[in-house]
Tab-separated table of C-alpha atoms in Angstrom:
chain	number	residue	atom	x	y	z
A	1	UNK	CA	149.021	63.998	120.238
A	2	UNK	CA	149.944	67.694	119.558
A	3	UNK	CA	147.746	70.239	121.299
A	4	UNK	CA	145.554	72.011	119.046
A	5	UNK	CA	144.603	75.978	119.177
A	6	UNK	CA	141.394	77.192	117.089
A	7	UNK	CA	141.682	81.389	117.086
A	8	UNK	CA	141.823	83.899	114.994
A	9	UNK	CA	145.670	84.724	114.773
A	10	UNK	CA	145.371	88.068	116.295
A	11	UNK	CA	142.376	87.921	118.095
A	12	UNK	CA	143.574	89.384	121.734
A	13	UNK	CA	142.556	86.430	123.466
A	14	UNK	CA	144.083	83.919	121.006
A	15	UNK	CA	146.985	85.450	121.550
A	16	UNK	CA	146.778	85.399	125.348
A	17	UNK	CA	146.820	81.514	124.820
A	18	UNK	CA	150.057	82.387	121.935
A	19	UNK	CA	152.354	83.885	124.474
A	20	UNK	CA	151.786	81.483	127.050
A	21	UNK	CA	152.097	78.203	124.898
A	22	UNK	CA	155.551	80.109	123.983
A	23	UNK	CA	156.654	80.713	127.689
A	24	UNK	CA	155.680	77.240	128.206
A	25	UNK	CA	157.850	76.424	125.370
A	26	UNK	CA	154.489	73.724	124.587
A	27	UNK	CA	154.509	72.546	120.381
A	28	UNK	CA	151.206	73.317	119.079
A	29	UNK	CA	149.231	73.519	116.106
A	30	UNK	CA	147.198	76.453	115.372
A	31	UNK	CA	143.895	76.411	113.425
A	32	UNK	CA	142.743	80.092	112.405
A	33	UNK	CA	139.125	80.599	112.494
A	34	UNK	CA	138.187	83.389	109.940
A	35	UNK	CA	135.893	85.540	112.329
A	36	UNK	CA	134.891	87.720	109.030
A	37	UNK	CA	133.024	84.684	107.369
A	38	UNK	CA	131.557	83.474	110.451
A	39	UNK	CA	133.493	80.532	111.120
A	40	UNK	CA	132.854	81.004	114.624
A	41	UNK	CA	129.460	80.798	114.670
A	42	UNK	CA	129.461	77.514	112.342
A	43	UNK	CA	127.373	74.403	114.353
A	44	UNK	CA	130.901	72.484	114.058
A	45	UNK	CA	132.133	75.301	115.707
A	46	UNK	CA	129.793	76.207	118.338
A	47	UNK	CA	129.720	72.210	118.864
A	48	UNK	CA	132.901	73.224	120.697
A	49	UNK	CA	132.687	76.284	122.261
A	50	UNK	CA	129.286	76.943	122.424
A	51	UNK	CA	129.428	80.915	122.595
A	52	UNK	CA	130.363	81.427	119.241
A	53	UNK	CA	133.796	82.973	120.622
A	54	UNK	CA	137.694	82.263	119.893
A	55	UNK	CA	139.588	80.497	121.333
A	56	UNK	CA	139.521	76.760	122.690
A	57	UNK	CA	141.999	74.195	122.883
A	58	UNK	CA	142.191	70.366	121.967
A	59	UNK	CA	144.174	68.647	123.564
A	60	UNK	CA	144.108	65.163	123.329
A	61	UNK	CA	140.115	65.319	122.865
A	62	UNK	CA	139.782	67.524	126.307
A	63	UNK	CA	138.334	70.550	124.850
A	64	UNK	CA	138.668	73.623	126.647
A	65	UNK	CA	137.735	77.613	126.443
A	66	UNK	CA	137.729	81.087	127.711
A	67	UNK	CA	141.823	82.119	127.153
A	68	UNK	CA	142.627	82.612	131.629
A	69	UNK	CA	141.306	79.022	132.104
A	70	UNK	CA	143.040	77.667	128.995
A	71	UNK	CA	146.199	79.112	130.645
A	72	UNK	CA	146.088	78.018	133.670
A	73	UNK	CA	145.291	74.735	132.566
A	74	UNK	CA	148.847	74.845	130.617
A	75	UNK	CA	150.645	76.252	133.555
A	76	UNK	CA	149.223	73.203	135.905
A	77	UNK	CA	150.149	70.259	133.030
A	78	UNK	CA	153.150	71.595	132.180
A	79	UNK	CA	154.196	73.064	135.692
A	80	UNK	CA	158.144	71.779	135.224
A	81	UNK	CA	158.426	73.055	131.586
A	82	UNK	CA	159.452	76.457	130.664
A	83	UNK	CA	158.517	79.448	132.368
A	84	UNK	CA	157.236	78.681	135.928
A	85	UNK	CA	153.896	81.158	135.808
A	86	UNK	CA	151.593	80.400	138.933
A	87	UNK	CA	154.104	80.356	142.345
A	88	UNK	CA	153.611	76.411	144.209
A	89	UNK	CA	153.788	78.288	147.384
A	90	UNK	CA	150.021	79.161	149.013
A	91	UNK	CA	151.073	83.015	149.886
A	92	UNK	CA	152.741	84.115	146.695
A	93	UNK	CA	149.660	81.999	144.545
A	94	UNK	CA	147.391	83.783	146.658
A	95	UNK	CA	148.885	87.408	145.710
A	96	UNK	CA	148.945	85.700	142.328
A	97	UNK	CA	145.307	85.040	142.677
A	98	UNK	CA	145.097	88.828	143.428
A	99	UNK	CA	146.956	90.652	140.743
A	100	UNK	CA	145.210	87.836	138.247
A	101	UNK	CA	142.011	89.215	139.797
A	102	UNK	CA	142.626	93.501	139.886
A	103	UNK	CA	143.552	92.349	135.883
A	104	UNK	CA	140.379	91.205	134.800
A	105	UNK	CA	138.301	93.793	137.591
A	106	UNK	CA	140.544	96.566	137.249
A	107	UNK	CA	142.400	96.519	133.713
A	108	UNK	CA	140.626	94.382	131.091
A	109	UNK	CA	136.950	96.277	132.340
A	110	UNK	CA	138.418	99.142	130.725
A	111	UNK	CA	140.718	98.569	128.360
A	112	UNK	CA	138.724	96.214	126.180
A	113	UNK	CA	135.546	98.367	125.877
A	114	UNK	CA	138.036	101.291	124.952
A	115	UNK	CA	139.948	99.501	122.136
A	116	UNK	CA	136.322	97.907	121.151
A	117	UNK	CA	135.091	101.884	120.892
A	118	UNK	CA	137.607	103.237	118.654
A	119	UNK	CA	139.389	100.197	117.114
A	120	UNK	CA	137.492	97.365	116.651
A	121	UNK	CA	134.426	99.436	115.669
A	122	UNK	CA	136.153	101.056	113.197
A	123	UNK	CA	137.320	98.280	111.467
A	124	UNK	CA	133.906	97.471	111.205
A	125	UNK	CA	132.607	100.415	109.824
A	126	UNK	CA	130.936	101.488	113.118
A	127	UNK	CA	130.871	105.157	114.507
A	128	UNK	CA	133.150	105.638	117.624
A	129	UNK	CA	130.865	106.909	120.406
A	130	UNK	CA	133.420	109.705	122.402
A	131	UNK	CA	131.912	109.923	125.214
A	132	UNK	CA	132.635	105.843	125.815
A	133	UNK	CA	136.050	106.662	124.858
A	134	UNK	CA	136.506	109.916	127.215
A	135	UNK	CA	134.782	107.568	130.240
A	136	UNK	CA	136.946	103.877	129.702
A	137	UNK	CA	140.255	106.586	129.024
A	138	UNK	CA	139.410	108.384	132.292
A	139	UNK	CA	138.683	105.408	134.360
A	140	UNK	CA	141.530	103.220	132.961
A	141	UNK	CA	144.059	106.091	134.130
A	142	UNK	CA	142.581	106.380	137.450
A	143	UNK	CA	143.075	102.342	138.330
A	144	UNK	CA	146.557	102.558	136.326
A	145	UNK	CA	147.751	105.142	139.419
A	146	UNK	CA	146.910	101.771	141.794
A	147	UNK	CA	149.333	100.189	139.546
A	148	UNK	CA	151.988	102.194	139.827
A	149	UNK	CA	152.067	102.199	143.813
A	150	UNK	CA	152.257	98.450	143.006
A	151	UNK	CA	154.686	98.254	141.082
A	152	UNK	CA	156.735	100.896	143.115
A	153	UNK	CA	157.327	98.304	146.283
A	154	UNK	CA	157.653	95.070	143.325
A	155	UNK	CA	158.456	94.301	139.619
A	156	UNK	CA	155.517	92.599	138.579
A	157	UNK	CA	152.178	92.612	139.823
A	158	UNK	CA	152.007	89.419	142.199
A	159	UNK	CA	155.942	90.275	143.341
A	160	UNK	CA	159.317	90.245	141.492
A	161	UNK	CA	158.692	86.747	138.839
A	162	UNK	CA	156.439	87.274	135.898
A	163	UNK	CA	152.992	85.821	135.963
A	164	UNK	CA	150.199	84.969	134.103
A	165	UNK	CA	148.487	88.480	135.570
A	166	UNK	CA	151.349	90.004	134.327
A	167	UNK	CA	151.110	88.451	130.971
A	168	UNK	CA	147.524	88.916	130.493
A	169	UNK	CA	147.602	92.330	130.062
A	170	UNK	CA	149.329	91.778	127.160
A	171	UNK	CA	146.766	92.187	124.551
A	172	UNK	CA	144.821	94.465	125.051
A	173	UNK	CA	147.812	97.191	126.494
A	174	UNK	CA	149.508	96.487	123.535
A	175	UNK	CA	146.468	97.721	120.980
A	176	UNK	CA	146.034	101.120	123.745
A	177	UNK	CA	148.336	102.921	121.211
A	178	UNK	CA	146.445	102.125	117.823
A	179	UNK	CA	143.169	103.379	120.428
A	180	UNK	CA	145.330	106.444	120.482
A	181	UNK	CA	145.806	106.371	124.489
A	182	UNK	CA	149.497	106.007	125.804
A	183	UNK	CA	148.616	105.457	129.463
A	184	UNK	CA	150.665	102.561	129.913
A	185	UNK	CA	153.759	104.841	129.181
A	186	UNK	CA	152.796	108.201	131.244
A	187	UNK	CA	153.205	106.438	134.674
A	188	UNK	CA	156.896	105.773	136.096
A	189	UNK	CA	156.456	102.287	137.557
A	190	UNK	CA	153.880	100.967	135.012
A	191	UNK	CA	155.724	102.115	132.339
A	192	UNK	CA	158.984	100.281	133.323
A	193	UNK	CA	156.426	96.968	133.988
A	194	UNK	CA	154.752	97.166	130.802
A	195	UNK	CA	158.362	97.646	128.682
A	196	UNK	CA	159.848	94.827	130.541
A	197	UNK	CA	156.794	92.221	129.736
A	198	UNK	CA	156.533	93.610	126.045
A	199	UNK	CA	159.985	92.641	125.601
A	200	UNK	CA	159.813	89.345	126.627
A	201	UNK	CA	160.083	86.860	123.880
A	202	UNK	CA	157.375	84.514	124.255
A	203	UNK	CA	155.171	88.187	123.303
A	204	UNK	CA	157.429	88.704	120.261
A	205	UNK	CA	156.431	85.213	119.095
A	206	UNK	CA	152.703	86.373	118.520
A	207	UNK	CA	152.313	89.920	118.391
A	208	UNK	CA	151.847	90.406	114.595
A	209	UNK	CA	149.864	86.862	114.983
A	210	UNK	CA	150.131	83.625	116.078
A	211	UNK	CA	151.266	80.704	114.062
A	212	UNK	CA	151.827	76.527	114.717
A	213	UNK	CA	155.273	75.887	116.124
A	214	UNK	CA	154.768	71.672	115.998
């Protein structure tokens, strides 16, 4: 049975599943839920993923949310298929483990909150507050300067083959622009990094929205 992805097409996190079904070169059907009529919050819905959020997977009947588990869930079944995105040896998983972590701690803290603040708040007809914006922009460029001694000694951030840290950055750096901060692009090392994994195919595939391939 084909594996099944309910998201909105380009919710960020829908298409941090997108890009890595694609790397994983995994068939899959996707099922957009329209987050402006509330489809999320629907009891069939919720009977699913019961915090009213996109996405979760089916696959098979083994349902399955929040987009980093979903991925490494795809990563672990389908370890010898595509893209190999978590390393089988226990030192380079463990630095894996790491950049997965400074990510979520260090990158999505900020980023998310920023492009919430200017872009998703907009689009809802909410006022910007710019003192958020001045505080996530500030913060985000301080823990991007970590980055770029990273990425000085390696090419990605758990060593020199992509990852799913790498790749889950991918969202959210890739709306920074339309938040009107180019951070990603001012720093030498991150800037190469961030070029290199938004050139990558798999990205290509669901950028402008993801879509069933099976």
């Amino acid at each position: 049975m084909v594996l099944k992805l309910y998201g909105s097409y380009l919710s960020t996190c829908t298409r941090r599943v997108g890009v890595v079904l694609h790397e994983k070169k995994i068939p899959f059907e996707f099922h957009n839920i329209d987050l402006a009529k509330g489809e999320h919050k629907s009891s069939d819905f919720i009977a699913k993923q019961p915090f009213g959020q996109v996405p979760y997977i089916d696959d098979d009947g083994f349902i399955l949310f929040e987009s980093r588990a979903i991925t490494r869930y795809l990563e672990d079944k389908y370890s010898n298929q595509g893209t190999k995105l978590i390393p089988a040896d226990r030192q380079k998983r463990a630095l894996f483990e790491q950049a997965a972590s400074i990510e979520q701690a260090n990158f999505d803290s900020y980023a998310a909150p920023l492009v919430f603040e200017v872009v998703f708040k907009a689009r809802r007809g909410l006022q910007t507050d710019p003192a958020k914006v001045k505080e996530y922009t500030e913060k985000l460029a301080d823990k991007l300067k970590a980055y770029d001694q990273i990425l000085a000694k390696q090419k990605y951030l758990a060593g020199d083959e992509v990852t799913l840290a790498d790749l889950f950055h991918l969202p959210y750096g890739s709306m920074l622009p339309a938040a009107g901060v180019n951070l990603l692009q001012e720093l030498p090392n991150v800037s190469r990094w961030f070029n290199d994994i938004t050139s990558r195919p798999a990205w290509g595939a669901v950028k402008d929205g993801v879509k069933s391939t099976a």
